[in-house]
Every structure is written in structure tokens, then in C-alpha cells.
């Protein structure tokens, strides 16, 4: 539509030093720049959406393992705690009521846990019925108990009342830890110990290693 009053031949033969032809060239340049901006903006939005989906758990909408591990790298540089949560009683529900009921239960669990998480922290589904949390600051032990408490009252799944518990292992970040695996291993060990002792929440201490059977 920019050339409605001029044929392509007339434009080609135009004296580009004239004001009319210079105006035509400016209009074309602006139009092409505008189109490039639209395409770039669209591509950026698509890329942003793809990046978000790649870091989001499809079932629960929480962060997934990939995002959890990526943010863990910067998290370990400061003061805070890593929590590993493993549901107790999920497998019988999944086996007896089916995967659809199990998926719905995980979604409800995720929503309850999210409500308890403090600002600036991260909750992720690591896989199956296991979750991870990165809690900045020094009050993570209280957060762990709050996370357990929020799952204490029954869930309603497929018209049935379901009772769950959770075992939570806490590992406090320490600057002298050799690597990321050490903190992850400590939280995992504390979680398994909490599950075995049925204590619900357990913070990693050197005595956990020495007291293991």
C-alpha cells in the first residue's frame, strides 16, 4: 500500500536525490524496521515461553528438577537450607485408585506446600512423590515443620478421604562444603533417617552417619 500512487518502474527510475523519492525510501526503511521488531518480539516471547516450560513441572506447575538444580548452584553460595521431602503413604493411593487419582493428589499436595513457602524460596517437584525446597536464611527448620503440618489434614480424592504424611530432611548450607553433592547427600540422608525413625523432620548432623544401622 505504500506504493499505491507509484508503479515499481516509476520508483526504480526515480531520482533518489529528490524529496519525493527520499520520502519513499524512508517509508520503506521504517516499514522494514517495524516488521523486524515485530518478528524479533514474537520470537523472544516464544523463546521465553519455551524456557519457562522447560523449567516447569508439567503435572504440578512447580519448578522442575532442571530449574531446581540450576538455582541450587547460586543458592549454595549464601546462607540457607536445602530440604528434601518424600511423601509417606502415596504409593498405596496410586496403586489402589490409579494414576489419575495419584496425579490429582500430587497437584493438591503441591498447592498446599506452596502456601507455606516463604518469600524468596523455591519449591520444586524432583520426580515421583519427591519434592525439594531451597530456603534462604536461618529459619528453615520451622518451615520444614510447617510444610509437614500443612499435609496433616485429609485430602479428598475421587470422593475418598486420603491421609498422607511426609518425611523431610534438612541440610544447612556451609561455606566449607567441598561441592554441591555434599549438601544434596546430607539432605537425602536426613530424609531417609526421618522416614526410618518416623520423626517427620530431621536436620542433618554428623551423628546421623555414625548412628546409621
mmCIF file of C-alpha atoms in Angstrom:
data_model
loop_
_atom_site.group_PDB
_atom_site.id
_atom_site.type_symbol
_atom_site.label_atom_id
_atom_site.label_comp_id
_atom_site.label_asym_id
_atom_site.label_seq_id
_atom_site.Cartn_x
_atom_site.Cartn_y
_atom_site.Cartn_z
ATOM 1 C CA UNK A 1 0.000 0.000 0.000
ATOM 2 C CA UNK A 2 2.995 2.300 0.390
ATOM 3 C CA UNK A 3 3.315 2.484 -3.452
ATOM 4 C CA UNK A 4 -0.331 2.905 -4.325
ATOM 5 C CA UNK A 5 0.363 6.111 -6.238
ATOM 6 C CA UNK A 6 3.601 4.972 -7.901
ATOM 7 C CA UNK A 7 4.419 1.955 -10.020
ATOM 8 C CA UNK A 8 7.510 -0.105 -9.274
ATOM 9 C CA UNK A 9 9.046 1.177 -12.522
ATOM 10 C CA UNK A 10 8.454 4.784 -11.573
ATOM 11 C CA UNK A 11 10.109 4.231 -8.218
ATOM 12 C CA UNK A 12 13.080 2.474 -9.809
ATOM 13 C CA UNK A 13 13.570 5.293 -12.268
ATOM 14 C CA UNK A 14 13.169 7.915 -9.617
ATOM 15 C CA UNK A 15 15.859 10.430 -8.883
ATOM 16 C CA UNK A 16 16.716 9.425 -5.306
ATOM 17 C CA UNK A 17 18.116 12.852 -4.641
ATOM 18 C CA UNK A 18 14.600 14.291 -4.936
ATOM 19 C CA UNK A 19 12.464 14.841 -1.856
ATOM 20 C CA UNK A 20 9.684 12.567 -3.156
ATOM 21 C CA UNK A 21 11.912 9.566 -3.675
ATOM 22 C CA UNK A 22 13.744 10.139 -0.407
ATOM 23 C CA UNK A 23 10.366 10.100 1.294
ATOM 24 C CA UNK A 24 9.504 6.770 -0.354
ATOM 25 C CA UNK A 25 12.797 5.273 0.775
ATOM 26 C CA UNK A 26 12.256 6.472 4.344
ATOM 27 C CA UNK A 27 8.798 4.921 4.451
ATOM 28 C CA UNK A 28 10.143 1.585 3.204
ATOM 29 C CA UNK A 29 13.004 1.654 5.700
ATOM 30 C CA UNK A 30 10.665 2.406 8.595
ATOM 31 C CA UNK A 31 8.264 -0.330 7.485
ATOM 32 C CA UNK A 32 11.029 -2.937 7.282
ATOM 33 C CA UNK A 33 12.388 -1.913 10.685
ATOM 34 C CA UNK A 34 8.905 -2.193 12.194
ATOM 35 C CA UNK A 35 8.431 -5.664 10.711
ATOM 36 C CA UNK A 36 11.806 -6.798 12.053
ATOM 37 C CA UNK A 37 10.842 -5.526 15.524
ATOM 38 C CA UNK A 38 7.550 -7.452 15.433
ATOM 39 C CA UNK A 39 9.283 -10.681 14.377
ATOM 40 C CA UNK A 40 12.034 -10.270 16.994
ATOM 41 C CA UNK A 41 9.494 -9.561 19.734
ATOM 42 C CA UNK A 42 7.423 -12.591 18.748
ATOM 43 C CA UNK A 43 10.481 -14.842 18.698
ATOM 44 C CA UNK A 44 11.558 -13.520 22.105
ATOM 45 C CA UNK A 45 8.125 -14.323 23.584
ATOM 46 C CA UNK A 46 8.211 -17.820 22.093
ATOM 47 C CA UNK A 47 11.695 -18.403 23.452
ATOM 48 C CA UNK A 48 10.636 -17.124 26.881
ATOM 49 C CA UNK A 49 7.619 -19.463 26.917
ATOM 50 C CA UNK A 50 9.760 -22.419 25.863
ATOM 51 C CA UNK A 51 12.337 -21.664 28.555
ATOM 52 C CA UNK A 52 9.592 -21.425 31.171
ATOM 53 C CA UNK A 53 8.043 -24.740 30.108
ATOM 54 C CA UNK A 54 11.458 -26.399 30.142
ATOM 55 C CA UNK A 55 11.849 -25.429 33.820
ATOM 56 C CA UNK A 56 8.303 -26.192 34.982
ATOM 57 C CA UNK A 57 6.874 -29.488 36.195
ATOM 58 C CA UNK A 58 4.038 -30.283 33.806
ATOM 59 C CA UNK A 59 1.865 -32.019 36.410
ATOM 60 C CA UNK A 60 2.012 -29.623 39.361
ATOM 61 C CA UNK A 61 3.136 -26.330 37.838
ATOM 62 C CA UNK A 62 6.025 -26.170 40.308
ATOM 63 C CA UNK A 63 9.643 -25.760 39.308
ATOM 64 C CA UNK A 64 11.093 -28.986 37.946
ATOM 65 C CA UNK A 65 14.371 -30.751 38.706
ATOM 66 C CA UNK A 66 16.231 -28.818 35.997
ATOM 67 C CA UNK A 67 15.321 -25.429 37.436
ATOM 68 C CA UNK A 68 15.935 -26.646 40.981
ATOM 69 C CA UNK A 69 19.487 -27.734 40.194
ATOM 70 C CA UNK A 70 20.183 -24.571 38.193
ATOM 71 C CA UNK A 71 19.108 -22.291 41.059
ATOM 72 C CA UNK A 72 20.848 -24.506 43.589
ATOM 73 C CA UNK A 73 24.206 -23.507 42.119
ATOM 74 C CA UNK A 74 23.740 -19.879 43.167
ATOM 75 C CA UNK A 75 21.763 -20.731 46.310
ATOM 76 C CA UNK A 76 24.656 -22.674 47.854
ATOM 77 C CA UNK A 77 26.786 -19.519 47.897
ATOM 78 C CA UNK A 78 24.672 -17.981 50.650
ATOM 79 C CA UNK A 79 23.089 -18.836 53.991
ATOM 80 C CA UNK A 80 20.173 -21.217 53.806
ATOM 81 C CA UNK A 81 18.926 -24.793 53.907
ATOM 82 C CA UNK A 82 18.079 -27.475 51.413
ATOM 83 C CA UNK A 83 15.006 -29.574 52.171
ATOM 84 C CA UNK A 84 14.201 -32.922 50.586
ATOM 85 C CA UNK A 85 10.580 -34.051 51.035
ATOM 86 C CA UNK A 86 9.301 -37.561 50.356
ATOM 87 C CA UNK A 87 5.605 -38.390 50.762
ATOM 88 C CA UNK A 88 4.615 -41.233 53.084
ATOM 89 C CA UNK A 89 1.555 -43.190 52.005
ATOM 90 C CA UNK A 90 1.418 -42.038 48.400
ATOM 91 C CA UNK A 91 2.189 -45.368 46.720
ATOM 92 C CA UNK A 92 -0.813 -47.274 48.161
ATOM 93 C CA UNK A 93 -3.115 -44.491 46.933
ATOM 94 C CA UNK A 94 -1.566 -44.536 43.479
ATOM 95 C CA UNK A 95 -1.762 -48.340 43.307
ATOM 96 C CA UNK A 96 -5.331 -48.679 44.575
ATOM 97 C CA UNK A 97 -7.040 -45.653 42.974
ATOM 98 C CA UNK A 98 -4.978 -45.393 39.806
ATOM 99 C CA UNK A 99 -2.551 -42.921 38.276
ATOM 100 C CA UNK A 100 -5.189 -40.251 37.618
ATOM 101 C CA UNK A 101 -6.028 -40.147 41.327
ATOM 102 C CA UNK A 102 -2.330 -40.168 42.164
ATOM 103 C CA UNK A 103 -1.717 -37.225 39.838
ATOM 104 C CA UNK A 104 -4.574 -35.258 41.396
ATOM 105 C CA UNK A 105 -3.190 -35.994 44.853
ATOM 106 C CA UNK A 106 0.228 -34.661 43.820
ATOM 107 C CA UNK A 107 -1.380 -31.482 42.484
ATOM 108 C CA UNK A 108 -3.224 -30.933 45.762
ATOM 109 C CA UNK A 109 -0.048 -31.614 47.751
ATOM 110 C CA UNK A 110 1.832 -29.069 45.622
ATOM 111 C CA UNK A 111 -0.803 -26.391 46.228
ATOM 112 C CA UNK A 112 -0.693 -26.895 49.986
ATOM 113 C CA UNK A 113 3.095 -26.832 50.133
ATOM 114 C CA UNK A 114 3.236 -23.661 48.039
ATOM 115 C CA UNK A 115 1.070 -21.795 50.551
ATOM 116 C CA UNK A 116 3.620 -22.392 53.305
ATOM 117 C CA UNK A 117 6.755 -21.456 51.385
ATOM 118 C CA UNK A 118 8.330 -18.158 52.480
ATOM 119 C CA UNK A 119 9.013 -15.382 50.005
ATOM 120 C CA UNK A 120 12.237 -15.780 48.075
ATOM 121 C CA UNK A 121 12.327 -19.567 48.447
ATOM 122 C CA UNK A 122 11.911 -22.222 45.769
ATOM 123 C CA UNK A 123 9.752 -25.350 45.804
ATOM 124 C CA UNK A 124 10.238 -27.982 43.114
ATOM 125 C CA UNK A 125 8.952 -31.409 42.252
ATOM 126 C CA UNK A 126 12.034 -33.521 41.732
ATOM 127 C CA UNK A 127 10.169 -36.557 40.422
ATOM 128 C CA UNK A 128 7.555 -39.058 41.561
ATOM 129 C CA UNK A 129 6.405 -38.095 45.048
ATOM 130 C CA UNK A 130 9.640 -36.311 45.958
ATOM 131 C CA UNK A 131 9.975 -32.547 46.336
ATOM 132 C CA UNK A 132 12.849 -30.199 47.059
ATOM 133 C CA UNK A 133 12.955 -26.758 48.638
ATOM 134 C CA UNK A 134 15.631 -24.066 48.780
ATOM 135 C CA UNK A 135 15.071 -21.882 51.853
ATOM 136 C CA UNK A 136 17.281 -18.800 52.276
ATOM 137 C CA UNK A 137 18.053 -17.646 55.796
ATOM 138 C CA UNK A 138 18.216 -19.472 59.097
ATOM 139 C CA UNK A 139 14.590 -20.400 59.845
ATOM 140 C CA UNK A 140 14.273 -23.421 57.555
ATOM 141 C CA UNK A 141 13.643 -25.839 60.411
ATOM 142 C CA UNK A 142 10.423 -24.013 61.252
ATOM 143 C CA UNK A 143 9.480 -24.011 57.576
ATOM 144 C CA UNK A 144 10.036 -27.769 57.435
ATOM 145 C CA UNK A 145 7.621 -28.324 60.317
ATOM 146 C CA UNK A 146 5.086 -26.005 58.667
ATOM 147 C CA UNK A 147 5.365 -27.978 55.418
ATOM 148 C CA UNK A 148 4.653 -31.182 57.274
ATOM 149 C CA UNK A 149 1.763 -29.630 59.189
ATOM 150 C CA UNK A 150 0.027 -28.441 56.031
ATOM 151 C CA UNK A 151 -0.301 -32.054 54.858
ATOM 152 C CA UNK A 152 -1.721 -33.261 58.177
ATOM 153 C CA UNK A 153 -5.407 -32.843 57.388
ATOM 154 C CA UNK A 154 -7.020 -35.253 54.873
ATOM 155 C CA UNK A 155 -7.191 -34.855 51.107
ATOM 156 C CA UNK A 156 -10.324 -35.672 49.148
ATOM 157 C CA UNK A 157 -9.556 -37.754 46.061
ATOM 158 C CA UNK A 158 -12.204 -39.491 43.954
ATOM 159 C CA UNK A 159 -14.709 -38.995 46.755
ATOM 160 C CA UNK A 160 -12.438 -40.634 49.302
ATOM 161 C CA UNK A 161 -10.611 -39.165 52.276
ATOM 162 C CA UNK A 162 -6.848 -39.695 51.956
ATOM 163 C CA UNK A 163 -4.341 -39.241 54.767
ATOM 164 C CA UNK A 164 -0.699 -38.562 53.940
ATOM 165 C CA UNK A 165 2.462 -37.773 55.844
ATOM 166 C CA UNK A 166 5.847 -36.581 54.669
ATOM 167 C CA UNK A 167 9.457 -37.181 55.673
ATOM 168 C CA UNK A 168 11.677 -34.103 55.393
ATOM 169 C CA UNK A 169 15.450 -33.974 55.526
ATOM 170 C CA UNK A 170 17.200 -30.664 56.103
ATOM 171 C CA UNK A 171 20.802 -29.820 55.279
ATOM 172 C CA UNK A 172 22.179 -26.428 56.300
ATOM 173 C CA UNK A 173 24.483 -24.832 53.784
ATOM 174 C CA UNK A 174 28.047 -24.416 54.975
ATOM 175 C CA UNK A 175 30.740 -22.460 53.098
ATOM 176 C CA UNK A 176 33.336 -25.171 53.671
ATOM 177 C CA UNK A 177 31.362 -27.918 51.901
ATOM 178 C CA UNK A 178 33.509 -29.343 49.119
ATOM 179 C CA UNK A 179 30.771 -29.443 46.467
ATOM 180 C CA UNK A 180 27.058 -29.366 45.751
ATOM 181 C CA UNK A 181 26.766 -33.134 46.063
ATOM 182 C CA UNK A 182 27.682 -32.937 49.745
ATOM 183 C CA UNK A 183 24.694 -30.743 50.580
ATOM 184 C CA UNK A 184 22.328 -32.832 48.460
ATOM 185 C CA UNK A 185 23.639 -36.034 50.019
ATOM 186 C CA UNK A 186 23.202 -34.673 53.545
ATOM 187 C CA UNK A 187 19.588 -33.641 52.921
ATOM 188 C CA UNK A 188 18.852 -37.016 51.354
ATOM 189 C CA UNK A 189 20.413 -38.919 54.252
ATOM 190 C CA UNK A 190 18.453 -36.853 56.778
ATOM 191 C CA UNK A 191 15.218 -37.528 54.877
ATOM 192 C CA UNK A 192 15.755 -41.300 54.838
ATOM 193 C CA UNK A 193 16.638 -41.244 58.513
ATOM 194 C CA UNK A 194 13.474 -39.264 59.278
ATOM 195 C CA UNK A 195 11.451 -41.800 57.308
ATOM 196 C CA UNK A 196 13.006 -44.734 59.130
ATOM 197 C CA UNK A 197 12.553 -43.195 62.576
ATOM 198 C CA UNK A 198 9.141 -41.728 61.664
ATOM 199 C CA UNK A 199 10.152 -38.372 63.075
ATOM 200 C CA UNK A 200 8.773 -36.406 60.144
ATOM 201 C CA UNK A 201 11.524 -33.773 60.098
ATOM 202 C CA UNK A 202 15.225 -34.278 60.694
ATOM 203 C CA UNK A 203 18.186 -31.935 60.275
ATOM 204 C CA UNK A 204 21.457 -33.474 59.148
ATOM 205 C CA UNK A 205 24.075 -33.810 61.856
ATOM 206 C CA UNK A 206 27.329 -35.815 61.877
ATOM 207 C CA UNK A 207 25.667 -38.159 64.373
ATOM 208 C CA UNK A 208 23.282 -39.339 61.621
ATOM 209 C CA UNK A 209 26.148 -41.055 59.848
ATOM 210 C CA UNK A 210 27.542 -42.639 62.992
ATOM 211 C CA UNK A 211 24.128 -43.889 64.171
ATOM 212 C CA UNK A 212 23.051 -45.492 60.897
ATOM 213 C CA UNK A 213 22.409 -49.248 61.006
#
